[in-house]
mmCIF file of C-alpha atoms and ligand atoms in Angstrom:
data_model
loop_
_atom_site.group_PDB
_atom_site.id
_atom_site.type_symbol
_atom_site.label_atom_id
_atom_site.label_comp_id
_atom_site.label_asym_id
_atom_site.label_seq_id
_atom_site.Cartn_x
_atom_site.Cartn_y
_atom_site.Cartn_z
ATOM 1 C CA UNK A 1 118.116 26.574 81.224
ATOM 2 C CA UNK A 2 119.436 28.392 84.264
ATOM 3 C CA UNK A 3 119.853 32.070 83.355
ATOM 4 C CA UNK A 4 122.752 33.742 85.154
ATOM 5 C CA UNK A 5 121.834 37.211 86.460
ATOM 6 C CA UNK A 6 124.648 39.782 86.512
ATOM 7 C CA UNK A 7 123.943 42.859 88.623
ATOM 8 C CA UNK A 8 126.230 45.534 87.241
ATOM 9 C CA UNK A 9 126.041 49.227 88.020
ATOM 10 C CA UNK A 10 126.721 51.455 84.982
ATOM 11 C CA UNK A 11 128.477 53.962 87.262
ATOM 12 C CA UNK A 12 131.018 51.515 88.717
ATOM 13 C CA UNK A 13 131.317 48.566 86.384
ATOM 14 C CA UNK A 14 132.331 45.336 88.139
ATOM 15 C CA UNK A 15 134.903 44.103 85.642
ATOM 16 C CA UNK A 16 135.032 40.502 86.852
ATOM 17 C CA UNK A 17 131.271 40.116 86.306
ATOM 18 C CA UNK A 18 131.536 41.831 82.942
ATOM 19 C CA UNK A 19 134.358 39.457 81.923
ATOM 20 C CA UNK A 20 132.216 36.490 82.851
ATOM 21 C CA UNK A 21 129.340 37.784 80.712
ATOM 22 C CA UNK A 22 131.714 38.463 77.787
ATOM 23 C CA UNK A 23 133.057 34.924 78.062
ATOM 24 C CA UNK A 24 129.569 33.486 77.567
ATOM 25 C CA UNK A 25 129.200 35.488 74.342
ATOM 26 C CA UNK A 26 132.688 34.484 73.121
ATOM 27 C CA UNK A 27 131.719 30.832 73.674
ATOM 28 C CA UNK A 28 128.628 31.191 71.463
ATOM 29 C CA UNK A 29 126.023 31.943 74.162
ATOM 30 C CA UNK A 30 123.374 34.654 74.539
ATOM 31 C CA UNK A 31 123.535 37.510 77.061
ATOM 32 C CA UNK A 32 121.050 40.402 77.368
ATOM 33 C CA UNK A 33 122.563 43.795 78.207
ATOM 34 C CA UNK A 34 121.436 47.407 78.686
ATOM 35 C CA UNK A 35 121.973 50.098 76.064
ATOM 36 C CA UNK A 36 120.957 53.774 76.087
ATOM 37 C CA UNK A 37 117.923 52.913 73.887
ATOM 38 C CA UNK A 38 116.500 49.534 75.007
ATOM 39 C CA UNK A 39 117.963 46.257 76.298
ATOM 40 C CA UNK A 40 119.605 44.107 73.611
ATOM 41 C CA UNK A 41 119.953 40.323 73.313
ATOM 42 C CA UNK A 42 123.594 39.804 72.384
ATOM 43 C CA UNK A 43 125.552 37.113 70.552
ATOM 44 C CA UNK A 44 128.908 37.002 68.688
ATOM 45 C CA UNK A 45 128.062 38.672 65.350
ATOM 46 C CA UNK A 46 130.645 36.579 63.469
ATOM 47 C CA UNK A 47 129.254 33.252 64.684
ATOM 48 C CA UNK A 48 126.391 32.076 62.436
ATOM 49 C CA UNK A 49 125.139 29.527 64.954
ATOM 50 C CA UNK A 50 125.096 31.976 67.840
ATOM 51 C CA UNK A 51 123.016 34.357 65.729
ATOM 52 C CA UNK A 52 120.577 31.564 64.946
ATOM 53 C CA UNK A 53 120.094 31.025 68.681
ATOM 54 C CA UNK A 54 118.853 34.628 68.931
ATOM 55 C CA UNK A 55 116.028 33.970 66.467
ATOM 56 C CA UNK A 56 115.056 30.802 68.354
ATOM 57 C CA UNK A 57 115.105 32.494 71.792
ATOM 58 C CA UNK A 58 112.943 35.438 70.661
ATOM 59 C CA UNK A 59 110.691 33.458 68.346
ATOM 60 C CA UNK A 60 111.729 35.907 65.621
ATOM 61 C CA UNK A 61 111.330 35.256 61.873
ATOM 62 C CA UNK A 62 114.815 34.520 60.495
ATOM 63 C CA UNK A 63 114.475 36.941 57.556
ATOM 64 C CA UNK A 64 114.375 39.902 59.961
ATOM 65 C CA UNK A 65 118.031 41.004 60.172
ATOM 66 C CA UNK A 66 119.960 41.940 63.327
ATOM 67 C CA UNK A 67 121.905 45.103 64.180
ATOM 68 C CA UNK A 68 125.591 44.564 64.945
ATOM 69 C CA UNK A 69 127.035 46.631 67.807
ATOM 70 C CA UNK A 70 130.609 47.929 67.772
ATOM 71 C CA UNK A 71 132.802 49.585 70.410
ATOM 72 C CA UNK A 72 134.158 52.429 68.284
ATOM 73 C CA UNK A 73 133.013 53.847 64.936
ATOM 74 C CA UNK A 74 136.159 52.695 63.034
ATOM 75 C CA UNK A 75 135.346 49.064 63.853
ATOM 76 C CA UNK A 76 132.614 49.302 61.212
ATOM 77 C CA UNK A 77 135.334 48.817 58.569
ATOM 78 C CA UNK A 78 135.757 45.211 59.675
ATOM 79 C CA UNK A 79 132.146 44.399 58.831
ATOM 80 C CA UNK A 80 130.928 46.913 56.239
ATOM 81 C CA UNK A 81 132.064 49.057 53.284
ATOM 82 C CA UNK A 82 132.072 52.456 54.984
ATOM 83 C CA UNK A 83 132.314 55.797 53.182
ATOM 84 C CA UNK A 84 132.617 59.523 53.890
ATOM 85 C CA UNK A 85 128.945 59.894 54.779
ATOM 86 C CA UNK A 86 129.262 57.107 57.364
ATOM 87 C CA UNK A 87 132.161 58.909 59.020
ATOM 88 C CA UNK A 88 130.310 62.233 58.938
ATOM 89 C CA UNK A 89 127.404 60.541 60.758
ATOM 90 C CA UNK A 90 129.847 58.870 63.145
ATOM 91 C CA UNK A 91 131.488 62.201 64.027
ATOM 92 C CA UNK A 92 128.120 63.781 64.716
ATOM 93 C CA UNK A 93 126.249 61.002 66.502
ATOM 94 C CA UNK A 94 128.492 58.125 67.640
ATOM 95 C CA UNK A 95 128.621 56.638 70.147
ATOM 96 C CA UNK A 96 124.850 57.052 70.418
ATOM 97 C CA UNK A 97 121.391 55.959 69.279
ATOM 98 C CA UNK A 98 122.026 55.777 65.509
ATOM 99 C CA UNK A 99 122.151 52.656 63.300
ATOM 100 C CA UNK A 100 123.603 52.873 59.789
ATOM 101 C CA UNK A 101 122.932 50.363 57.002
ATOM 102 C CA UNK A 102 125.740 49.748 54.498
ATOM 103 C CA UNK A 103 126.994 47.002 52.141
ATOM 104 C CA UNK A 104 128.240 44.096 54.242
ATOM 105 C CA UNK A 105 131.603 42.353 54.181
ATOM 106 C CA UNK A 106 132.056 38.552 54.347
ATOM 107 C CA UNK A 107 132.956 38.716 58.063
ATOM 108 C CA UNK A 108 129.203 38.977 58.789
ATOM 109 C CA UNK A 109 127.352 35.684 58.308
ATOM 110 C CA UNK A 110 124.130 35.718 56.281
ATOM 111 C CA UNK A 111 122.136 34.476 59.262
ATOM 112 C CA UNK A 112 122.827 37.850 60.924
ATOM 113 C CA UNK A 113 121.608 39.894 57.950
ATOM 114 C CA UNK A 114 118.668 37.668 57.089
ATOM 115 C CA UNK A 115 120.261 36.900 53.717
ATOM 116 C CA UNK A 116 120.605 40.601 52.729
ATOM 117 C CA UNK A 117 123.854 41.984 51.271
ATOM 118 C CA UNK A 118 123.692 44.930 53.686
ATOM 119 C CA UNK A 119 124.389 45.116 57.412
ATOM 120 C CA UNK A 120 123.081 47.457 60.134
ATOM 121 C CA UNK A 121 125.848 48.879 62.361
ATOM 122 C CA UNK A 122 125.484 50.749 65.663
ATOM 123 C CA UNK A 123 127.974 52.027 68.240
ATOM 124 C CA UNK A 124 126.081 52.328 71.559
ATOM 125 C CA UNK A 125 127.041 54.915 74.195
ATOM 126 C CA UNK A 126 125.933 52.958 77.275
ATOM 127 C CA UNK A 127 129.059 52.184 79.345
ATOM 128 C CA UNK A 128 128.066 48.550 80.006
ATOM 129 C CA UNK A 129 127.300 47.892 76.320
ATOM 130 C CA UNK A 130 130.490 49.481 75.189
ATOM 131 C CA UNK A 131 132.700 47.642 77.754
ATOM 132 C CA UNK A 132 131.024 44.339 76.923
ATOM 133 C CA UNK A 133 131.702 44.718 73.185
ATOM 134 C CA UNK A 134 135.303 45.759 73.840
ATOM 135 C CA UNK A 135 135.814 42.760 76.124
ATOM 136 C CA UNK A 136 134.374 40.367 73.513
ATOM 137 C CA UNK A 137 136.724 41.713 70.841
ATOM 138 C CA UNK A 138 134.085 41.249 68.123
ATOM 139 C CA UNK A 139 130.863 42.951 67.150
ATOM 140 C CA UNK A 140 127.783 41.851 69.087
ATOM 141 C CA UNK A 141 124.622 41.104 67.103
ATOM 142 C CA UNK A 142 121.671 42.241 69.178
ATOM 143 C CA UNK A 143 117.984 42.754 68.554
ATOM 144 C CA UNK A 144 115.845 44.159 71.350
ATOM 145 C CA UNK A 145 115.756 41.642 74.243
ATOM 146 C CA UNK A 146 112.002 40.937 74.200
ATOM 147 C CA UNK A 147 110.006 37.996 72.943
ATOM 148 C CA UNK A 148 108.867 38.660 69.388
ATOM 149 C CA UNK A 149 105.505 40.442 69.730
ATOM 150 C CA UNK A 150 106.094 42.207 73.080
ATOM 151 C CA UNK A 151 107.299 45.787 73.498
ATOM 152 C CA UNK A 152 111.054 46.363 73.614
ATOM 153 C CA UNK A 153 112.408 46.090 77.178
ATOM 154 C CA UNK A 154 113.502 49.279 78.919
ATOM 155 C CA UNK A 155 114.260 47.691 82.317
ATOM 156 C CA UNK A 156 115.993 44.470 83.381
ATOM 157 C CA UNK A 157 112.677 43.313 84.886
ATOM 158 C CA UNK A 158 111.111 43.389 81.392
ATOM 159 C CA UNK A 159 113.938 41.195 80.063
ATOM 160 C CA UNK A 160 113.618 38.759 82.969
ATOM 161 C CA UNK A 161 109.875 38.499 82.437
ATOM 162 C CA UNK A 162 110.352 37.676 78.719
ATOM 163 C CA UNK A 163 113.589 35.653 78.591
ATOM 164 C CA UNK A 164 114.447 34.163 82.008
ATOM 165 C CA UNK A 165 115.167 30.443 81.545
ATOM 166 C CA UNK A 166 115.579 30.892 77.769
ATOM 167 C CA UNK A 167 119.003 32.594 77.486
ATOM 168 C CA UNK A 168 122.403 32.157 79.193
ATOM 169 C CA UNK A 169 122.682 35.481 80.980
ATOM 170 C CA UNK A 170 121.062 38.845 81.711
ATOM 171 C CA UNK A 171 123.036 41.914 82.742
ATOM 172 C CA UNK A 172 120.809 44.035 84.987
ATOM 173 C CA UNK A 173 122.061 47.584 84.623
ATOM 174 C CA UNK A 174 119.146 49.890 85.370
ATOM 175 C CA UNK A 175 116.615 51.723 83.229
ATOM 176 C CA UNK A 176 117.322 52.716 79.648
ATOM 177 C CA UNK A 177 117.668 56.458 79.262
ATOM 178 C CA UNK A 178 116.024 56.927 75.860
ATOM 179 C CA UNK A 179 113.474 54.123 75.933
ATOM 180 C CA UNK A 180 112.852 53.849 72.165
ATOM 181 C CA UNK A 181 115.045 51.892 69.731
ATOM 182 C CA UNK A 182 117.780 53.626 67.717
ATOM 183 C CA UNK A 183 117.198 55.734 64.617
ATOM 184 C CA UNK A 184 117.949 53.599 61.526
ATOM 185 C CA UNK A 185 119.246 55.160 58.295
ATOM 186 C CA UNK A 186 120.357 53.544 55.064
ATOM 187 C CA UNK A 187 123.172 55.070 53.031
ATOM 188 C CA UNK A 188 122.589 55.189 49.244
ATOM 189 C CA UNK A 189 125.381 57.219 47.634
ATOM 190 C CA UNK A 190 124.925 60.726 49.061
ATOM 191 C CA UNK A 191 121.343 60.077 50.144
ATOM 192 C CA UNK A 192 120.067 58.897 53.533
ATOM 193 C CA UNK A 193 116.778 57.084 53.927
ATOM 194 C CA UNK A 194 115.289 57.185 57.420
ATOM 195 C CA UNK A 195 113.832 53.713 58.007
ATOM 196 C CA UNK A 196 113.061 53.924 61.725
ATOM 197 C CA UNK A 197 112.818 57.214 63.654
ATOM 198 C CA UNK A 198 114.476 57.496 67.076
ATOM 199 C CA UNK A 199 116.222 59.973 69.345
ATOM 200 C CA UNK A 200 118.474 61.165 66.503
ATOM 201 C CA UNK A 201 115.837 63.211 64.698
ATOM 202 C CA UNK A 202 115.380 63.864 60.979
ATOM 203 C CA UNK A 203 116.398 67.507 61.540
ATOM 204 C CA UNK A 204 119.600 66.439 63.304
ATOM 205 C CA UNK A 205 120.422 64.148 60.347
ATOM 206 C CA UNK A 206 119.811 67.075 57.957
ATOM 207 C CA UNK A 207 122.629 68.961 59.668
ATOM 208 C CA UNK A 208 125.021 66.287 58.310
ATOM 209 C CA UNK A 209 123.370 65.325 55.015
ATOM 210 C CA UNK A 210 121.365 67.543 52.607
ATOM 211 C CA UNK A 211 119.429 64.631 51.224
ATOM 212 C CA UNK A 212 117.392 62.876 53.932
ATOM 213 C CA UNK A 213 114.265 61.040 52.865
ATOM 214 C CA UNK A 214 111.776 59.641 55.376
ATOM 215 C CA UNK A 215 110.514 56.219 54.280
ATOM 216 C CA UNK A 216 106.724 56.227 53.810
ATOM 217 C CA UNK A 217 106.378 53.252 56.159
ATOM 218 C CA UNK A 218 107.501 55.432 59.109
ATOM 219 C CA UNK A 219 104.044 57.020 59.245
ATOM 220 C CA UNK A 220 101.870 55.063 56.812
ATOM 221 C CA UNK A 221 100.602 51.488 56.792
ATOM 222 C CA UNK A 222 102.268 49.299 54.169
ATOM 223 C CA UNK A 223 100.018 48.458 51.248
ATOM 224 C CA UNK A 224 99.280 44.779 50.917
ATOM 225 C CA UNK A 225 102.143 42.921 49.178
ATOM 226 C CA UNK A 226 104.376 45.998 49.331
ATOM 227 C CA UNK A 227 108.022 45.100 49.982
ATOM 228 C CA UNK A 228 109.406 47.162 52.871
ATOM 229 C CA UNK A 229 112.892 48.716 52.764
ATOM 230 C CA UNK A 230 113.525 47.232 56.179
ATOM 231 C CA UNK A 231 112.244 43.693 56.763
ATOM 232 C CA UNK A 232 111.253 44.580 60.341
ATOM 233 C CA UNK A 233 108.606 46.985 59.030
ATOM 234 C CA UNK A 234 106.439 44.248 57.637
ATOM 235 C CA UNK A 235 105.924 42.660 61.019
ATOM 236 C CA UNK A 236 103.141 44.152 63.104
ATOM 237 C CA UNK A 237 105.670 44.348 65.971
ATOM 238 C CA UNK A 238 104.002 44.840 69.275
ATOM 239 C CA UNK A 239 100.238 45.038 69.673
ATOM 240 C CA UNK A 240 98.433 44.868 73.027
ATOM 241 C CA UNK A 241 95.896 42.103 73.605
ATOM 242 C CA UNK A 242 93.004 44.602 73.603
ATOM 243 C CA UNK A 243 92.477 47.397 71.029
ATOM 244 C CA UNK A 244 94.670 50.489 71.385
ATOM 245 C CA UNK A 245 92.944 53.642 70.107
ATOM 246 C CA UNK A 246 94.848 56.870 69.484
ATOM 247 C CA UNK A 247 92.960 60.108 70.058
ATOM 248 C CA UNK A 248 93.430 63.347 68.173
ATOM 249 C CA UNK A 249 91.516 66.619 68.267
ATOM 250 C CA UNK A 250 90.910 69.578 70.584
ATOM 251 C CA UNK A 251 92.401 68.871 74.051
ATOM 252 C CA UNK A 252 89.088 69.814 75.753
ATOM 253 C CA UNK A 253 87.111 67.430 73.580
ATOM 254 C CA UNK A 254 89.593 64.627 74.238
ATOM 255 C CA UNK A 255 89.334 65.166 77.987
ATOM 256 C CA UNK A 256 85.538 65.047 77.822
ATOM 257 C CA UNK A 257 85.755 61.934 75.664
ATOM 258 C CA UNK A 258 88.009 60.251 78.224
ATOM 259 C CA UNK A 259 85.663 61.228 81.094
ATOM 260 C CA UNK A 260 82.757 59.626 79.273
ATOM 261 C CA UNK A 261 84.810 56.566 78.388
ATOM 262 C CA UNK A 262 85.765 56.015 82.024
ATOM 263 C CA UNK A 263 82.102 55.781 82.954
ATOM 264 C CA UNK A 264 81.021 53.734 79.984
ATOM 265 C CA UNK A 265 83.697 51.065 79.556
ATOM 266 C CA UNK A 266 86.672 49.327 81.175
ATOM 267 C CA UNK A 267 89.471 51.374 79.684
ATOM 268 C CA UNK A 268 93.116 52.030 80.472
ATOM 269 C CA UNK A 269 94.422 55.496 79.609
ATOM 270 C CA UNK A 270 97.963 56.555 78.807
ATOM 271 C CA UNK A 271 97.487 60.147 79.933
ATOM 272 C CA UNK A 272 99.594 63.259 80.255
ATOM 273 C CA UNK A 273 100.801 64.118 83.740
ATOM 274 C CA UNK A 274 98.596 67.228 83.738
ATOM 275 C CA UNK A 275 95.472 65.074 83.239
ATOM 276 C CA UNK A 276 95.953 62.837 86.301
ATOM 277 C CA UNK A 277 93.825 64.989 88.612
ATOM 278 C CA UNK A 278 91.160 65.532 85.987
ATOM 279 C CA UNK A 279 90.678 61.882 85.156
ATOM 280 C CA UNK A 280 91.253 59.921 88.371
ATOM 281 C CA UNK A 281 90.257 56.454 87.122
ATOM 282 C CA UNK A 282 91.929 53.300 88.409
ATOM 283 C CA UNK A 283 93.649 52.481 85.134
ATOM 284 C CA UNK A 284 95.534 55.708 84.468
ATOM 285 C CA UNK A 285 99.161 55.513 83.389
ATOM 286 C CA UNK A 286 101.160 58.753 83.573
ATOM 287 C CA UNK A 287 103.176 59.036 80.359
ATOM 288 C CA UNK A 288 104.829 62.362 81.299
ATOM 289 C CA UNK A 289 104.090 66.047 80.848
ATOM 290 C CA UNK A 290 102.405 66.979 77.574
ATOM 291 C CA UNK A 291 105.361 68.980 76.277
ATOM 292 C CA UNK A 292 108.023 66.565 77.576
ATOM 293 C CA UNK A 293 108.435 64.220 74.605
ATOM 294 C CA UNK A 294 111.692 62.732 75.939
ATOM 295 C CA UNK A 295 109.951 61.491 79.106
ATOM 296 C CA UNK A 296 107.033 60.170 77.073
ATOM 297 C CA UNK A 297 109.506 58.247 74.886
ATOM 298 C CA UNK A 298 111.319 56.889 77.926
ATOM 299 C CA UNK A 299 108.082 55.646 79.505
ATOM 300 C CA UNK A 300 106.140 54.421 76.458
ATOM 301 C CA UNK A 301 107.098 50.734 76.341
ATOM 302 C CA UNK A 302 106.793 50.220 80.117
ATOM 303 C CA UNK A 303 103.394 51.976 79.964
ATOM 304 C CA UNK A 304 102.189 49.674 77.187
ATOM 305 C CA UNK A 305 103.364 46.613 79.119
ATOM 306 C CA UNK A 306 101.471 47.848 82.182
ATOM 307 C CA UNK A 307 98.314 48.699 80.273
ATOM 308 C CA UNK A 308 98.326 45.205 78.825
ATOM 309 C CA UNK A 309 98.458 43.694 82.321
ATOM 310 C CA UNK A 310 95.426 45.629 83.526
ATOM 311 C CA UNK A 311 91.989 44.129 83.151
ATOM 312 C CA UNK A 312 90.429 46.319 80.504
ATOM 313 C CA UNK A 313 88.695 46.161 77.143
ATOM 314 C CA UNK A 314 90.357 49.089 75.409
ATOM 315 C CA UNK A 315 93.442 51.292 75.818
ATOM 316 C CA UNK A 316 93.396 54.997 74.901
ATOM 317 C CA UNK A 317 96.437 57.155 74.228
ATOM 318 C CA UNK A 318 97.074 60.574 72.682
ATOM 319 C CA UNK A 319 98.215 60.654 69.080
ATOM 320 C CA UNK A 320 101.676 62.284 69.303
ATOM 321 C CA UNK A 321 102.834 65.148 67.101
ATOM 322 C CA UNK A 322 105.435 64.222 64.484
ATOM 323 C CA UNK A 323 108.041 66.831 65.489
ATOM 324 C CA UNK A 324 111.490 65.870 66.766
ATOM 325 C CA UNK A 325 111.455 62.682 68.805
ATOM 326 C CA UNK A 326 107.639 62.878 68.502
ATOM 327 C CA UNK A 327 108.016 61.132 65.130
ATOM 328 C CA UNK A 328 109.519 58.095 66.910
ATOM 329 C CA UNK A 329 106.689 58.051 69.450
ATOM 330 C CA UNK A 330 104.159 58.421 66.637
ATOM 331 C CA UNK A 331 105.769 55.551 64.694
ATOM 332 C CA UNK A 332 105.730 53.108 67.652
ATOM 333 C CA UNK A 333 102.197 54.035 68.779
ATOM 334 C CA UNK A 334 100.589 54.018 65.348
ATOM 335 C CA UNK A 335 101.916 50.506 64.731
ATOM 336 C CA UNK A 336 100.890 49.207 68.166
ATOM 337 C CA UNK A 337 97.418 50.645 67.426
ATOM 338 C CA UNK A 338 97.355 49.104 63.931
ATOM 339 C CA UNK A 339 96.716 52.678 62.666
ATOM 340 C CA UNK A 340 93.484 53.106 64.661
ATOM 341 C CA UNK A 341 93.057 56.859 65.161
ATOM 342 C CA UNK A 342 89.858 58.454 66.453
ATOM 343 C CA UNK A 343 89.346 62.095 65.608
ATOM 344 C CA UNK A 344 87.364 63.470 68.544
ATOM 345 C CA UNK A 345 84.913 66.226 67.577
ATOM 346 C CA UNK A 346 81.976 67.829 69.311
ATOM 347 C CA UNK A 347 79.678 65.615 67.222
ATOM 348 C CA UNK A 348 81.118 62.215 67.984
ATOM 349 C CA UNK A 349 81.362 63.179 71.665
ATOM 350 C CA UNK A 350 77.578 63.181 71.889
ATOM 351 C CA UNK A 351 77.281 59.798 70.324
ATOM 352 C CA UNK A 352 79.835 58.019 72.399
HETATM 353 O O1 TXA B 401 118.235 50.583 69.707
HETATM 354 C C1 TXA B 401 118.338 49.564 69.027
HETATM 355 O O2 TXA B 401 118.551 49.620 67.802
HETATM 356 C C2 TXA B 401 118.193 48.200 69.737
HETATM 357 C C3 TXA B 401 119.372 48.056 70.689
HETATM 358 C C4 TXA B 401 119.435 46.695 71.314
HETATM 359 O O3 TXA B 401 120.567 48.365 70.030
HETATM 360 N N1 TXA B 401 118.123 47.139 68.785
HETATM 361 C C5 TXA B 401 117.027 46.904 68.003
HETATM 362 O O4 TXA B 401 117.096 45.763 67.212
HETATM 363 O O5 TXA B 401 116.051 47.600 68.019
HETATM 364 P P1 TXA B 401 115.825 45.111 66.524
HETATM 365 O O6 TXA B 401 116.328 43.824 65.937
HETATM 366 O O7 TXA B 401 114.711 45.017 67.461
HETATM 367 O O8 TXA B 401 115.491 46.049 65.321
HETATM 368 C C6 TXA B 401 116.353 46.104 64.201
HETATM 369 C C7 TXA B 401 115.634 46.628 62.994
HETATM 370 C C8 TXA B 401 114.667 45.626 62.408
HETATM 371 O O9 TXA B 401 113.475 46.310 62.072
HETATM 372 C C9 TXA B 401 115.378 45.144 61.162
HETATM 373 O O10 TXA B 401 114.481 44.772 60.153
HETATM 374 C C10 TXA B 401 116.220 46.338 60.765
HETATM 375 O O11 TXA B 401 116.629 46.887 61.978
HETATM 376 N N2 TXA B 401 117.429 45.956 60.010
HETATM 377 C C11 TXA B 401 118.514 45.291 60.465
HETATM 378 N N3 TXA B 401 119.400 45.075 59.464
HETATM 379 C C12 TXA B 401 118.871 45.627 58.348
HETATM 380 C C13 TXA B 401 119.308 45.731 56.985
HETATM 381 N N4 TXA B 401 120.467 45.213 56.575
HETATM 382 N N5 TXA B 401 118.491 46.381 56.107
HETATM 383 C C14 TXA B 401 117.307 46.917 56.520
HETATM 384 N N6 TXA B 401 116.843 46.844 57.797
HETATM 385 C C15 TXA B 401 117.613 46.210 58.700
HETATM 386 MG MG1 MG B 402 112.858 44.701 68.259
#
């Protein structure tokens, strides 16, 4: 398939190009587009066959439901049974990086929701995403625009490397500002369950709802045979081709550990900006300043893609704290590492 590339600047949107991309979606095709979180792979959310094409293009299991993207918060009423809590969340966080799960209406085909009776709804703030949805006149179903098993794409180049020749079009619209997928919450009466952490933090949600519960699977491995609240949680998601090991402990010990590792093995290191001068190996990837969690979030997926391209036998990264957007970083890294955490102490330093 010949994939049409649309170069559109988010600052001055070329409306004729955008119309052309929208037309492909309205005719049942697939177009990747930028959002403020990660790039999405879009199809008409009311067209069962178009949604099925998404699963085929990504190689995604068809019981893993899609998020539908709307242009303004009220549009949710066409697809879901909204309530007061939904509108309170909408007033506080929409448009923006929040996805809300509610009971679905019949306008959403079962292929979009993986057979569930609920639907995930998100109103993105990225100008290209929002214009594209408006132009289509329907909700756009969109998972992240990567092949199943690679990190979510945060640049158009990532999308091209995964999906060129497989989908109808790709809108190239620059780097994604946030870099991690949206926060997902499920509404149950007056309770919110946080299923996937993102840039809208648990504390921010608590300003709108007294009862916010963080699903255990956000930080813990699922027990065997346990049924996850969100089907996506049971898939290992992205894992690099060599082991990823997360380091925790005293900063000085970790630095010494990394020094030793550089001499002893072929390793790639996702390091803090401050450590660049200290470490100086050939496979260092600057993830941002230690206290700048937003930059670390923005760079994480590109860093993991790069680390995976380097010839090495192991990748090391710091175990993030769980505060604020740190919880989202922690959640993505701990899963990519298959929960491999090494606690660095003075004792195991000697033995390494
Ligand atoms: O930031 C984002 O949310 C990006 C951009 C493109 O909007 N999209 C995204 O989609 O990350 P995806 O498909 O990669 O992740 C959607 C997650 C999956 O883990 C899926 O299982 C969960 O949302 N999900 C979707 N519908 C659900 C539902 N009805 N109940 C529970 N989980 C649901
Ligand atoms: Mg995804």
